[in-house]
């Protein structure tokens, strides 16, 4: 058999492995973990890309849905948690619905999003990550979510207002808010649920805090 | 007939007109809606994205309250509907500790599927005073109401029919199209406006290509996305009606322009031109 490594013609093309990505550092630990935690058979994926083709926003993603599944198989955890995909995904469930192998892609992405939220990695789509957190905070505060209170809380988060002014979308959003206010769609106050205390207690318990 | 009603946060705020029209329509149909006492938010996308436990517990609280009432729950918001059903599935698994007593057996009905039952369609047809036969509409279902089929129970998730049937019962001319359940962008507009705009504008463009004058929806978030994206458009607006707004219109000889004052894409000129107001 021809040995390409010892072939004098190609012997100089030494592969230093610097460009190569290692398979997950602990074998298929990450794959098994994700499969165990979500109950999704990630190994069933044969990379047909049907999920990506069904996804309405795959064009905006840095790691496409079928690649997400592949990366999980390879155990590339950090890459996944750093991606914009996990925050952009709309949970529209197109991918899951059309996968021929019943790989629940949307659930995997959602699970990665939860992992990313608990990790120390800075989310690539900060504005969206902050929005989810603000929503949950508002919910815990009053039991129901009022759009006006939500937006006020959102804009008072660090960097959000600043980023909006910088990329020029702030003026647009202010105009939009004025239109909605004029149309009577933004309610400045809303009833709260009386169950706030119960909800808060449950929430703190899920976070392991005792109240 | 009596049903317990879970409005959800949107119907208190951005979609307040939806809530009004629902009450009006159910009153005409002679069906009692009893609001779930002291309901709370279902957790929406945020709880789903950040904490699995919260996404089970938050809807469970409302399911527990509905259990006590012993009535089927009717749910106008697609996302609430999806979250309630998801929570029920998880409750049945009995792996989470739920602070409230809840069986998970109460039936959760998506409002459109309830209205599209043959018996209710018959009732609707009896109540129609002024058929909307000059109005050409397409029906838009969005994501959460139909997908994933395992949770929502829609067998015809690729070509859902409920809204089509109801609109047809109100006399509207329903046009078939292929964008019934393409995503509108959901809440991503908060951080990335351009994505929502590209998705919603495509749906509007396809509506025009299908030859329809208006879109019928049942999800408050779909309505606001498709409506708000038309804010600065110069072309004549494509009104986005809630299904109950259409029904209410057909149940009255003379509609009231005030019913539509919360719309950004103003439907009044179109309805006046059609002689429906
Ligand atoms: S559709 Fe399913 S099998 Fe195909 S690439 Fe996506 S996850 Fe893999
Ligand atoms: S759930 Fe997310 S990844 Fe799947 S199709 Fe929708 S946006 Fe794309």
GROMACS .gro file of C-alpha atoms and ligand atoms in nm:
model
  504
    1UNK     CA    1   0.000   0.000   0.000
    2UNK     CA    2   0.116   0.347  -0.076
    3UNK     CA    3   0.211   0.531   0.242
    4UNK     CA    4   0.148   0.901   0.200
    5UNK     CA    5   0.328   0.997   0.520
    6UNK     CA    6   0.657   0.848   0.417
    7UNK     CA    7   0.613   0.954   0.057
    8UNK     CA    8   0.906   1.188  -0.023
    9UNK     CA    9   0.674   1.405  -0.235
   10UNK     CA   10   0.430   1.492   0.043
   11UNK     CA   11   0.644   1.434   0.349
   12UNK     CA   12   0.701   1.806   0.395
   13UNK     CA   13   0.332   1.875   0.441
   14UNK     CA   14   0.346   1.805   0.806
   15UNK     CA   15   0.012   1.848   0.981
   16UNK     CA   16   0.082   2.032   1.302
   17UNK     CA   17  -0.277   1.983   1.418
   18UNK     CA   18  -0.295   2.350   1.510
   19UNK     CA   19  -0.587   2.408   1.278
   20UNK     CA   20  -0.769   2.101   1.396
   21UNK     CA   21  -1.041   2.103   1.654
   22UNK     CA   22  -1.019   1.837   1.918
   23UNK     CA   23  -1.307   1.609   1.976
   24UNK     CA   24  -1.469   1.691   2.309
   25UNK     CA   25  -1.199   1.665   2.572
   26UNK     CA   26  -1.375   1.393   2.765
   27UNK     CA   27  -1.482   1.167   2.485
   28UNK     CA   28  -1.857   1.151   2.442
   29UNK     CA   29  -1.922   1.277   2.793
   30UNK     CA   30  -2.099   1.589   2.666
   31UNK     CA   31  -2.308   1.395   2.416
   32UNK     CA   32  -2.419   1.151   2.684
   33UNK     CA   33  -2.493   1.431   2.923
   34UNK     CA   34  -2.713   1.617   2.676
   35UNK     CA   35  -2.889   1.298   2.571
   36UNK     CA   36  -2.953   1.207   2.931
   37UNK     CA   37  -3.078   1.548   3.031
   38UNK     CA   38  -3.312   1.601   2.739
   39UNK     CA   39  -3.408   1.247   2.645
   40UNK     CA   40  -3.332   1.327   2.282
   41UNK     CA   41  -3.147   1.075   2.070
   42UNK     CA   42  -2.885   1.308   1.927
   43UNK     CA   43  -2.687   1.017   1.782
   44UNK     CA   44  -2.973   0.942   1.542
   45UNK     CA   45  -2.891   1.250   1.335
   46UNK     CA   46  -2.747   1.173   0.992
   47UNK     CA   47  -2.685   1.534   0.889
   48UNK     CA   48  -2.953   1.559   0.625
   49UNK     CA   49  -2.990   1.933   0.701
   50UNK     CA   50  -3.365   1.920   0.688
   51UNK     CA   51  -3.381   2.110   1.017
   52UNK     CA   52  -3.167   2.391   0.879
   53UNK     CA   53  -3.375   2.410   0.565
   54UNK     CA   54  -3.694   2.433   0.769
   55UNK     CA   55  -3.557   2.698   1.005
   56UNK     CA   56  -3.688   3.046   0.921
   57UNK     CA   57  -3.384   3.225   1.058
   58UNK     CA   58  -3.096   2.990   0.982
   59UNK     CA   59  -2.954   3.267   0.766
   60UNK     CA   60  -2.893   3.482   1.073
   61UNK     CA   61  -2.731   3.205   1.277
   62UNK     CA   62  -2.360   3.148   1.311
   63UNK     CA   63  -2.395   2.776   1.382
   64UNK     CA   64  -2.681   2.625   1.183
   65UNK     CA   65  -2.926   2.387   1.351
   66UNK     CA   66  -2.781   2.071   1.191
   67UNK     CA   67  -2.435   2.186   1.294
   68UNK     CA   68  -2.557   2.233   1.649
   69UNK     CA   69  -2.649   1.866   1.655
   70UNK     CA   70  -2.313   1.768   1.506
   71UNK     CA   71  -2.124   1.982   1.757
   72UNK     CA   72  -2.312   1.816   2.040
   73UNK     CA   73  -2.200   1.480   1.905
   74UNK     CA   74  -1.843   1.607   1.896
   75UNK     CA   75  -1.869   1.754   2.244
   76UNK     CA   76  -1.778   2.110   2.145
   77UNK     CA   77  -1.947   2.261   2.447
   78UNK     CA   78  -1.780   2.601   2.462
   79UNK     CA   79  -1.837   2.671   2.094
   80UNK     CA   80  -2.204   2.589   2.136
   81UNK     CA   81  -2.254   2.804   2.443
   82UNK     CA   82  -2.076   3.095   2.274
   83UNK     CA   83  -2.290   3.079   1.961
   84UNK     CA   84  -2.554   3.331   1.866
   85UNK     CA   85  -2.786   3.049   1.756
   86UNK     CA   86  -2.887   2.948   2.107
   87UNK     CA   87  -3.019   3.298   2.171
   88UNK     CA   88  -3.163   3.367   1.827
   89UNK     CA   89  -3.368   3.048   1.806
   90UNK     CA   90  -3.738   3.135   1.815
   91UNK     CA   91  -3.854   2.796   1.948
   92UNK     CA   92  -4.077   2.780   1.644
   93UNK     CA   93  -4.027   2.401   1.639
   94UNK     CA   94  -3.997   2.378   1.261
   95UNK     CA   95  -3.673   2.182   1.292
   96UNK     CA   96  -3.816   1.932   1.540
   97UNK     CA   97  -4.131   1.881   1.337
   98UNK     CA   98  -3.950   1.801   1.014
   99UNK     CA   99  -3.656   1.593   1.137
  100UNK     CA  100  -3.690   1.246   0.983
  101UNK     CA  101  -3.515   1.091   1.282
  102UNK     CA  102  -3.719   1.259   1.554
  103UNK     CA  103  -3.422   1.454   1.683
  104UNK     CA  104  -3.579   1.728   1.894
  105UNK     CA  105  -3.347   2.002   1.769
  106UNK     CA  106  -3.544   2.285   1.929
  107UNK     CA  107  -3.526   2.115   2.266
  108UNK     CA  108  -3.150   2.069   2.233
  109UNK     CA  109  -3.106   2.437   2.149
  110UNK     CA  110  -3.331   2.535   2.437
  111UNK     CA  111  -3.133   2.314   2.670
  112UNK     CA  112  -2.807   2.470   2.555
  113UNK     CA  113  -2.961   2.810   2.619
  114UNK     CA  114  -3.040   2.711   2.975
  115UNK     CA  115  -2.684   2.585   3.019
  116UNK     CA  116  -2.546   2.907   2.877
  117UNK     CA  117  -2.765   3.114   3.107
  118UNK     CA  118  -2.612   2.939   3.407
  119UNK     CA  119  -2.257   2.949   3.278
  120UNK     CA  120  -2.006   3.233   3.302
  121UNK     CA  121  -1.986   3.269   2.925
  122UNK     CA  122  -2.091   3.610   2.794
  123UNK     CA  123  -2.386   3.556   2.563
  124UNK     CA  124  -2.323   3.651   2.202
  125UNK     CA  125  -2.670   3.804   2.171
  126UNK     CA  126  -2.664   4.000   2.491
  127UNK     CA  127  -2.978   4.201   2.424
  128UNK     CA  128  -3.185   3.884   2.391
  129UNK     CA  129  -3.034   3.714   2.694
  130UNK     CA  130  -3.099   4.022   2.904
  131UNK     CA  131  -3.455   4.036   2.778
  132UNK     CA  132  -3.532   3.682   2.893
  133UNK     CA  133  -3.388   3.757   3.235
  134UNK     CA  134  -3.581   4.081   3.265
  135UNK     CA  135  -3.902   3.906   3.169
  136UNK     CA  136  -3.858   3.645   3.441
  137UNK     CA  137  -3.770   3.912   3.697
  138UNK     CA  138  -4.081   4.111   3.615
  139UNK     CA  139  -4.290   3.798   3.633
  140UNK     CA  140  -4.155   3.711   3.975
  141UNK     CA  141  -4.217   4.067   4.093
  142UNK     CA  142  -4.583   4.092   4.002
  143UNK     CA  143  -4.710   3.751   3.891
  144UNK     CA  144  -4.820   3.893   3.557
  145UNK     CA  145  -4.620   4.075   3.296
  146UNK     CA  146  -4.714   4.423   3.183
  147UNK     CA  147  -4.547   4.535   2.862
  148UNK     CA  148  -4.479   4.886   2.982
  149UNK     CA  149  -4.320   4.779   3.308
  150UNK     CA  150  -4.124   4.515   3.121
  151UNK     CA  151  -3.981   4.762   2.871
  152UNK     CA  152  -3.898   5.012   3.142
  153UNK     CA  153  -3.710   4.746   3.337
  154UNK     CA  154  -3.540   4.626   3.020
  155UNK     CA  155  -3.409   4.968   2.925
  156UNK     CA  156  -3.273   5.031   3.270
  157UNK     CA  157  -3.048   4.725   3.244
  158UNK     CA  158  -2.680   4.804   3.200
  159UNK     CA  159  -2.573   4.867   2.841
  160UNK     CA  160  -2.909   4.808   2.677
  161UNK     CA  161  -3.005   5.172   2.631
  162UNK     CA  162  -2.648   5.260   2.544
  163UNK     CA  163  -2.628   4.991   2.276
  164UNK     CA  164  -2.963   5.096   2.127
  165UNK     CA  165  -2.857   5.458   2.104
  166UNK     CA  166  -2.526   5.358   1.952
  167UNK     CA  167  -2.672   5.146   1.674
  168UNK     CA  168  -2.940   5.403   1.604
  169UNK     CA  169  -3.247   5.193   1.678
  170UNK     CA  170  -3.342   5.390   1.986
  171UNK     CA  171  -3.522   5.667   1.803
  172UNK     CA  172  -3.724   5.412   1.607
  173UNK     CA  173  -3.826   5.230   1.923
  174UNK     CA  174  -3.925   5.553   2.095
  175UNK     CA  175  -4.149   5.640   1.802
  176UNK     CA  176  -4.298   5.296   1.814
  177UNK     CA  177  -4.368   5.328   2.186
  178UNK     CA  178  -4.539   5.663   2.125
  179UNK     CA  179  -4.759   5.512   1.853
  180UNK     CA  180  -4.857   5.224   2.078
  181UNK     CA  181  -4.930   5.461   2.364
  182UNK     CA  182  -5.150   5.675   2.140
  183UNK     CA  183  -5.338   5.369   2.020
  184UNK     CA  184  -5.397   5.266   2.378
  185UNK     CA  185  -5.201   4.945   2.343
  186UNK     CA  186  -4.941   5.019   2.609
  187UNK     CA  187  -5.113   5.003   2.944
  188UNK     CA  188  -4.922   5.201   3.201
  189UNK     CA  189  -5.054   5.002   3.491
  190UNK     CA  190  -5.193   4.652   3.521
  191UNK     CA  191  -5.337   4.441   3.798
  192UNK     CA  192  -5.095   4.217   3.979
  193UNK     CA  193  -5.164   3.860   4.067
  194UNK     CA  194  -5.225   3.799   4.435
  195UNK     CA  195  -5.007   3.492   4.416
  196UNK     CA  196  -4.680   3.684   4.400
  197UNK     CA  197  -4.563   3.547   4.734
  198UNK     CA  198  -4.629   3.185   4.634
  199UNK     CA  199  -4.457   3.231   4.301
  200UNK     CA  200  -4.157   3.399   4.459
  201UNK     CA  201  -4.125   3.120   4.711
  202UNK     CA  202  -4.135   2.855   4.440
  203UNK     CA  203  -3.884   3.050   4.233
  204UNK     CA  204  -3.635   3.088   4.516
  205UNK     CA  205  -3.669   2.722   4.597
  206UNK     CA  206  -3.590   2.621   4.241
  207UNK     CA  207  -3.275   2.827   4.271
  208UNK     CA  208  -3.182   2.651   4.591
  209UNK     CA  209  -3.241   2.959   4.804
  210UNK     CA  210  -3.449   2.920   5.115
  211UNK     CA  211  -3.706   3.185   5.184
  212UNK     CA  212  -7.234   2.591   2.847
  213UNK     CA  213  -6.961   2.713   3.078
  214UNK     CA  214  -6.587   2.732   3.028
  215UNK     CA  215  -6.304   2.864   3.239
  216UNK     CA  216  -6.108   3.132   3.063
  217UNK     CA  217  -5.734   3.188   3.084
  218UNK     CA  218  -5.668   3.523   2.913
  219UNK     CA  219  -5.294   3.560   2.967
  220UNK     CA  220  -5.090   3.878   3.010
  221UNK     CA  221  -5.113   4.001   2.650
  222UNK     CA  222  -5.489   4.023   2.667
  223UNK     CA  223  -5.457   4.266   2.954
  224UNK     CA  224  -5.216   4.488   2.767
  225UNK     CA  225  -5.125   4.496   2.398
  226UNK     CA  226  -5.421   4.280   2.295
  227UNK     CA  227  -5.690   4.428   2.511
  228UNK     CA  228  -5.918   4.464   2.208
  229UNK     CA  229  -5.889   4.088   2.151
  230UNK     CA  230  -6.018   4.024   2.503
  231UNK     CA  231  -6.312   4.255   2.450
  232UNK     CA  232  -6.410   4.090   2.125
  233UNK     CA  233  -6.384   3.743   2.279
  234UNK     CA  234  -6.626   3.834   2.556
  235UNK     CA  235  -6.864   3.993   2.305
  236UNK     CA  236  -6.859   3.689   2.076
  237UNK     CA  237  -6.906   3.432   2.351
  238UNK     CA  238  -7.192   3.636   2.491
  239UNK     CA  239  -7.369   3.625   2.157
  240UNK     CA  240  -7.303   3.251   2.131
  241UNK     CA  241  -7.452   3.204   2.476
  242UNK     CA  242  -7.141   3.045   2.625
  243UNK     CA  243  -7.030   3.159   2.970
  244UNK     CA  244  -6.665   3.242   3.021
  245UNK     CA  245  -6.545   3.237   3.380
  246UNK     CA  246  -6.203   3.394   3.419
  247UNK     CA  247  -5.969   3.173   3.621
  248UNK     CA  248  -5.953   3.337   3.958
  249UNK     CA  249  -5.632   3.527   4.023
  250UNK     CA  250  -5.449   3.375   3.729
  251UNK     CA  251  -5.079   3.439   3.682
  252UNK     CA  252  -4.839   3.447   3.387
  253UNK     CA  253  -4.760   3.118   3.213
  254UNK     CA  254  -4.390   3.202   3.199
  255UNK     CA  255  -4.385   3.244   2.821
  256UNK     CA  256  -4.057   3.208   2.638
  257UNK     CA  257  -3.849   3.338   2.925
  258UNK     CA  258  -3.927   3.061   3.172
  259UNK     CA  259  -3.896   2.808   2.892
  260UNK     CA  260  -3.555   2.945   2.801
  261UNK     CA  261  -3.407   2.992   3.144
  262UNK     CA  262  -3.554   2.744   3.385
  263UNK     CA  263  -3.724   2.418   3.312
  264UNK     CA  264  -3.875   2.394   3.659
  265UNK     CA  265  -4.035   2.737   3.634
  266UNK     CA  266  -4.179   2.653   3.293
  267UNK     CA  267  -4.365   2.367   3.460
  268UNK     CA  268  -4.457   2.536   3.787
  269UNK     CA  269  -4.590   2.865   3.650
  270UNK     CA  270  -4.861   2.717   3.425
  271UNK     CA  271  -4.932   2.456   3.694
  272UNK     CA  272  -5.057   2.725   3.926
  273UNK     CA  273  -5.328   2.819   3.677
  274UNK     CA  274  -5.409   2.457   3.607
  275UNK     CA  275  -5.454   2.405   3.981
  276UNK     CA  276  -5.693   2.700   4.000
  277UNK     CA  277  -5.888   2.563   3.703
  278UNK     CA  278  -5.901   2.216   3.861
  279UNK     CA  279  -6.100   2.366   4.145
  280UNK     CA  280  -6.351   2.513   3.900
  281UNK     CA  281  -6.400   2.179   3.727
  282UNK     CA  282  -6.444   2.333   3.381
  283UNK     CA  283  -6.251   2.296   3.056
  284UNK     CA  284  -6.000   2.576   3.007
  285UNK     CA  285  -6.020   2.786   2.695
  286UNK     CA  286  -5.707   2.966   2.591
  287UNK     CA  287  -5.698   3.238   2.324
  288UNK     CA  288  -5.320   3.295   2.324
  289UNK     CA  289  -5.123   3.034   2.131
  290UNK     CA  290  -4.819   3.053   2.353
  291UNK     CA  291  -5.019   3.019   2.676
  292UNK     CA  292  -5.198   2.721   2.521
  293UNK     CA  293  -4.868   2.558   2.433
  294UNK     CA  294  -4.718   2.625   2.777
  295UNK     CA  295  -5.023   2.494   2.963
  296UNK     CA  296  -5.020   2.170   2.764
  297UNK     CA  297  -4.646   2.130   2.809
  298UNK     CA  298  -4.683   2.178   3.181
  299UNK     CA  299  -4.962   1.922   3.194
  300UNK     CA  300  -4.738   1.667   3.024
  301UNK     CA  301  -4.464   1.730   3.278
  302UNK     CA  302  -4.703   1.720   3.574
  303UNK     CA  303  -4.819   1.377   3.459
  304UNK     CA  304  -4.460   1.258   3.464
  305UNK     CA  305  -4.459   1.334   3.835
  306UNK     CA  306  -4.093   1.421   3.861
  307UNK     CA  307  -4.125   1.782   3.966
  308UNK     CA  308  -4.246   1.897   4.300
  309UNK     CA  309  -4.544   2.126   4.231
  310UNK     CA  310  -4.633   2.349   4.526
  311UNK     CA  311  -5.003   2.340   4.435
  312UNK     CA  312  -5.244   2.051   4.422
  313UNK     CA  313  -5.292   1.980   4.054
  314UNK     CA  314  -5.410   1.671   3.867
  315UNK     CA  315  -5.320   1.773   3.513
  316UNK     CA  316  -5.645   1.623   3.387
  317UNK     CA  317  -5.838   1.941   3.312
  318UNK     CA  318  -5.887   1.977   2.941
  319UNK     CA  319  -5.707   2.271   2.782
  320UNK     CA  320  -5.870   2.389   2.462
  321UNK     CA  321  -5.720   2.617   2.208
  322UNK     CA  322  -5.992   2.872   2.138
  323UNK     CA  323  -5.993   2.826   1.763
  324UNK     CA  324  -6.032   2.452   1.791
  325UNK     CA  325  -6.322   2.498   2.026
  326UNK     CA  326  -6.492   2.742   1.788
  327UNK     CA  327  -6.429   2.513   1.491
  328UNK     CA  328  -6.621   2.220   1.640
  329UNK     CA  329  -6.912   2.134   1.409
  330UNK     CA  330  -7.171   2.216   1.675
  331UNK     CA  331  -7.019   2.560   1.744
  332UNK     CA  332  -6.979   2.634   1.373
  333UNK     CA  333  -7.351   2.567   1.338
  334UNK     CA  334  -7.417   2.805   1.624
  335UNK     CA  335  -7.196   3.070   1.465
  336UNK     CA  336  -7.381   3.038   1.136
  337UNK     CA  337  -7.708   3.096   1.319
  338UNK     CA  338  -7.573   3.409   1.487
  339UNK     CA  339  -7.436   3.574   1.171
  340UNK     CA  340  -7.646   3.876   1.084
  341UNK     CA  341  -7.424   4.021   0.819
  342UNK     CA  342  -7.203   3.778   0.625
  343UNK     CA  343  -6.863   3.924   0.539
  344UNK     CA  344  -6.877   3.788   0.186
  345UNK     CA  345  -6.697   4.081   0.028
  346UNK     CA  346  -6.388   4.035   0.245
  347UNK     CA  347  -6.102   3.827   0.108
  348UNK     CA  348  -5.883   3.692   0.387
  349UNK     CA  349  -5.602   3.448   0.450
  350UNK     CA  350  -5.569   3.271   0.787
  351UNK     CA  351  -5.240   3.273   0.970
  352UNK     CA  352  -5.175   3.025   1.251
  353UNK     CA  353  -4.816   3.087   1.353
  354UNK     CA  354  -4.606   2.837   1.543
  355UNK     CA  355  -4.707   2.771   1.899
  356UNK     CA  356  -5.066   2.678   1.828
  357UNK     CA  357  -4.978   2.392   1.592
  358UNK     CA  358  -4.623   2.289   1.674
  359UNK     CA  359  -4.483   2.063   1.804
  360UNK     CA  360  -4.774   1.834   1.709
  361UNK     CA  361  -4.682   1.599   1.993
  362UNK     CA  362  -4.782   1.864   2.242
  363UNK     CA  363  -5.053   2.059   2.065
  364UNK     CA  364  -5.229   1.755   1.921
  365UNK     CA  365  -5.277   1.912   1.578
  366UNK     CA  366  -5.269   1.631   1.323
  367UNK     CA  367  -5.294   1.874   1.033
  368UNK     CA  368  -5.001   2.089   1.146
  369UNK     CA  369  -4.885   2.150   0.790
  370UNK     CA  370  -5.218   2.281   0.674
  371UNK     CA  371  -5.429   2.366   0.978
  372UNK     CA  372  -5.793   2.445   0.914
  373UNK     CA  373  -5.959   2.578   1.228
  374UNK     CA  374  -5.937   2.950   1.150
  375UNK     CA  375  -6.035   2.883   0.788
  376UNK     CA  376  -6.353   2.708   0.899
  377UNK     CA  377  -6.450   2.979   1.145
  378UNK     CA  378  -6.385   3.264   0.901
  379UNK     CA  379  -6.583   3.084   0.635
  380UNK     CA  380  -6.870   3.041   0.880
  381UNK     CA  381  -6.868   3.419   0.929
  382UNK     CA  382  -6.909   3.446   0.554
  383UNK     CA  383  -6.562   3.570   0.465
  384UNK     CA  384  -6.398   3.453   0.146
  385UNK     CA  385  -6.104   3.247   0.267
  386UNK     CA  386  -5.809   3.209   0.034
  387UNK     CA  387  -5.573   2.914   0.063
  388UNK     CA  388  -5.202   2.992   0.086
  389UNK     CA  389  -4.880   2.824   0.194
  390UNK     CA  390  -4.763   3.053   0.472
  391UNK     CA  391  -5.015   2.947   0.735
  392UNK     CA  392  -4.765   2.839   0.994
  393UNK     CA  393  -4.443   3.016   0.900
  394UNK     CA  394  -4.290   3.192   1.198
  395UNK     CA  395  -4.346   3.569   1.234
  396UNK     CA  396  -4.040   3.625   1.450
  397UNK     CA  397  -4.199   3.609   1.796
  398UNK     CA  398  -4.027   3.819   2.060
  399UNK     CA  399  -3.692   3.846   1.885
  400UNK     CA  400  -3.777   4.202   1.779
  401UNK     CA  401  -3.675   4.325   2.122
  402UNK     CA  402  -3.311   4.263   2.044
  403UNK     CA  403  -3.299   4.215   1.669
  404UNK     CA  404  -3.563   4.420   1.488
  405UNK     CA  405  -3.430   4.335   1.144
  406UNK     CA  406  -3.509   3.963   1.187
  407UNK     CA  407  -3.869   4.025   1.285
  408UNK     CA  408  -3.908   4.270   0.999
  409UNK     CA  409  -3.773   4.033   0.738
  410UNK     CA  410  -3.998   3.748   0.855
  411UNK     CA  411  -4.314   3.954   0.901
  412UNK     CA  412  -4.273   4.149   0.580
  413UNK     CA  413  -4.246   3.828   0.387
  414UNK     CA  414  -4.575   3.708   0.530
  415UNK     CA  415  -4.740   4.037   0.433
  416UNK     CA  416  -4.595   4.016   0.084
  417UNK     CA  417  -4.726   3.662   0.041
  418UNK     CA  418  -5.067   3.777   0.160
  419UNK     CA  419  -5.081   4.031  -0.118
  420UNK     CA  420  -4.961   3.777  -0.372
  421UNK     CA  421  -5.237   3.541  -0.262
  422UNK     CA  422  -5.483   3.821  -0.339
  423UNK     CA  423  -5.610   3.868   0.015
  424UNK     CA  424  -5.700   4.200   0.176
  425UNK     CA  425  -5.657   4.103   0.537
  426UNK     CA  426  -5.502   3.839   0.761
  427UNK     CA  427  -5.693   3.653   1.030
  428UNK     CA  428  -5.494   3.545   1.336
  429UNK     CA  429  -5.556   3.417   1.684
  430UNK     CA  430  -5.220   3.478   1.850
  431UNK     CA  431  -5.167   3.820   2.014
  432UNK     CA  432  -4.795   3.818   1.941
  433UNK     CA  433  -4.844   3.737   1.572
  434UNK     CA  434  -5.100   4.015   1.553
  435UNK     CA  435  -4.871   4.275   1.705
  436UNK     CA  436  -4.571   4.171   1.494
  437UNK     CA  437  -4.761   4.176   1.165
  438UNK     CA  438  -4.945   4.492   1.265
  439UNK     CA  439  -4.654   4.696   1.395
  440UNK     CA  440  -4.427   4.616   1.103
  441UNK     CA  441  -4.670   4.815   0.886
  442UNK     CA  442  -4.621   5.131   1.089
  443UNK     CA  443  -4.423   5.323   0.831
  444UNK     CA  444  -4.548   5.156   0.517
  445UNK     CA  445  -4.676   5.378   0.241
  446UNK     CA  446  -4.886   5.111   0.072
  447UNK     CA  447  -5.248   5.065   0.178
  448UNK     CA  448  -5.251   4.871   0.505
  449UNK     CA  449  -5.325   4.499   0.532
  450UNK     CA  450  -5.536   4.481   0.848
  451UNK     CA  451  -5.460   4.199   1.089
  452UNK     CA  452  -5.785   4.082   1.246
  453UNK     CA  453  -5.828   3.861   1.546
  454UNK     CA  454  -6.069   3.583   1.457
  455UNK     CA  455  -6.316   3.706   1.719
  456UNK     CA  456  -6.310   4.055   1.571
  457UNK     CA  457  -6.434   3.912   1.243
  458UNK     CA  458  -6.704   3.713   1.421
  459UNK     CA  459  -6.813   4.016   1.620
  460UNK     CA  460  -6.837   4.215   1.300
  461UNK     CA  461  -7.056   3.953   1.137
  462UNK     CA  462  -7.277   3.921   1.448
  463UNK     CA  463  -7.385   4.286   1.422
  464UNK     CA  464  -7.574   4.476   1.153
  465UNK     CA  465  -7.365   4.779   1.218
  466UNK     CA  466  -7.008   4.751   1.335
  467UNK     CA  467  -6.838   5.013   1.544
  468UNK     CA  468  -6.511   5.173   1.422
  469UNK     CA  469  -6.408   5.204   1.788
  470UNK     CA  470  -6.358   4.828   1.803
  471UNK     CA  471  -6.054   4.869   1.583
  472UNK     CA  472  -5.894   5.173   1.738
  473UNK     CA  473  -5.597   4.977   1.872
  474UNK     CA  474  -5.487   4.858   1.530
  475UNK     CA  475  -5.177   5.017   1.380
  476UNK     CA  476  -5.272   4.910   1.026
  477UNK     CA  477  -5.611   5.075   1.031
  478UNK     CA  478  -5.888   4.842   0.904
  479UNK     CA  479  -6.161   5.109   0.907
  480UNK     CA  480  -6.115   5.241   0.549
  481UNK     CA  481  -6.119   4.887   0.407
  482UNK     CA  482  -6.427   4.787   0.606
  483UNK     CA  483  -6.607   5.109   0.512
  484UNK     CA  484  -6.530   5.051   0.146
  485UNK     CA  485  -6.675   4.703   0.176
  486UNK     CA  486  -6.986   4.836   0.345
  487UNK     CA  487  -6.915   4.643   0.664
  488UNK     CA  488  -6.903   4.938   0.902
  489LIG     S1  489  -3.324   1.711   1.033
  489LIG    FE1  490  -3.270   1.567   1.198
  489LIG     S2  491  -3.139   1.412   1.098
  489LIG    FE2  492  -3.152   1.588   0.959
  489LIG     S3  493  -2.970   1.713   1.011
  489LIG    FE3  494  -3.141   1.793   1.132
  489LIG     S4  495  -3.130   1.683   1.327
  489LIG    FE4  496  -3.004   1.569   1.181
  490LIG     S1  497  -3.692   2.617   1.672
  490LIG    FE1  498  -3.512   2.749   1.644
  490LIG     S2  499  -3.366   2.626   1.527
  490LIG    FE2  500  -3.565   2.525   1.512
  490LIG     S3  501  -3.651   2.601   1.323
  490LIG    FE3  502  -3.726   2.735   1.484
  490LIG     S4  503  -3.579   2.906   1.497
  490LIG    FE4  504  -3.485   2.740   1.377
   0.00000   0.00000   0.00000
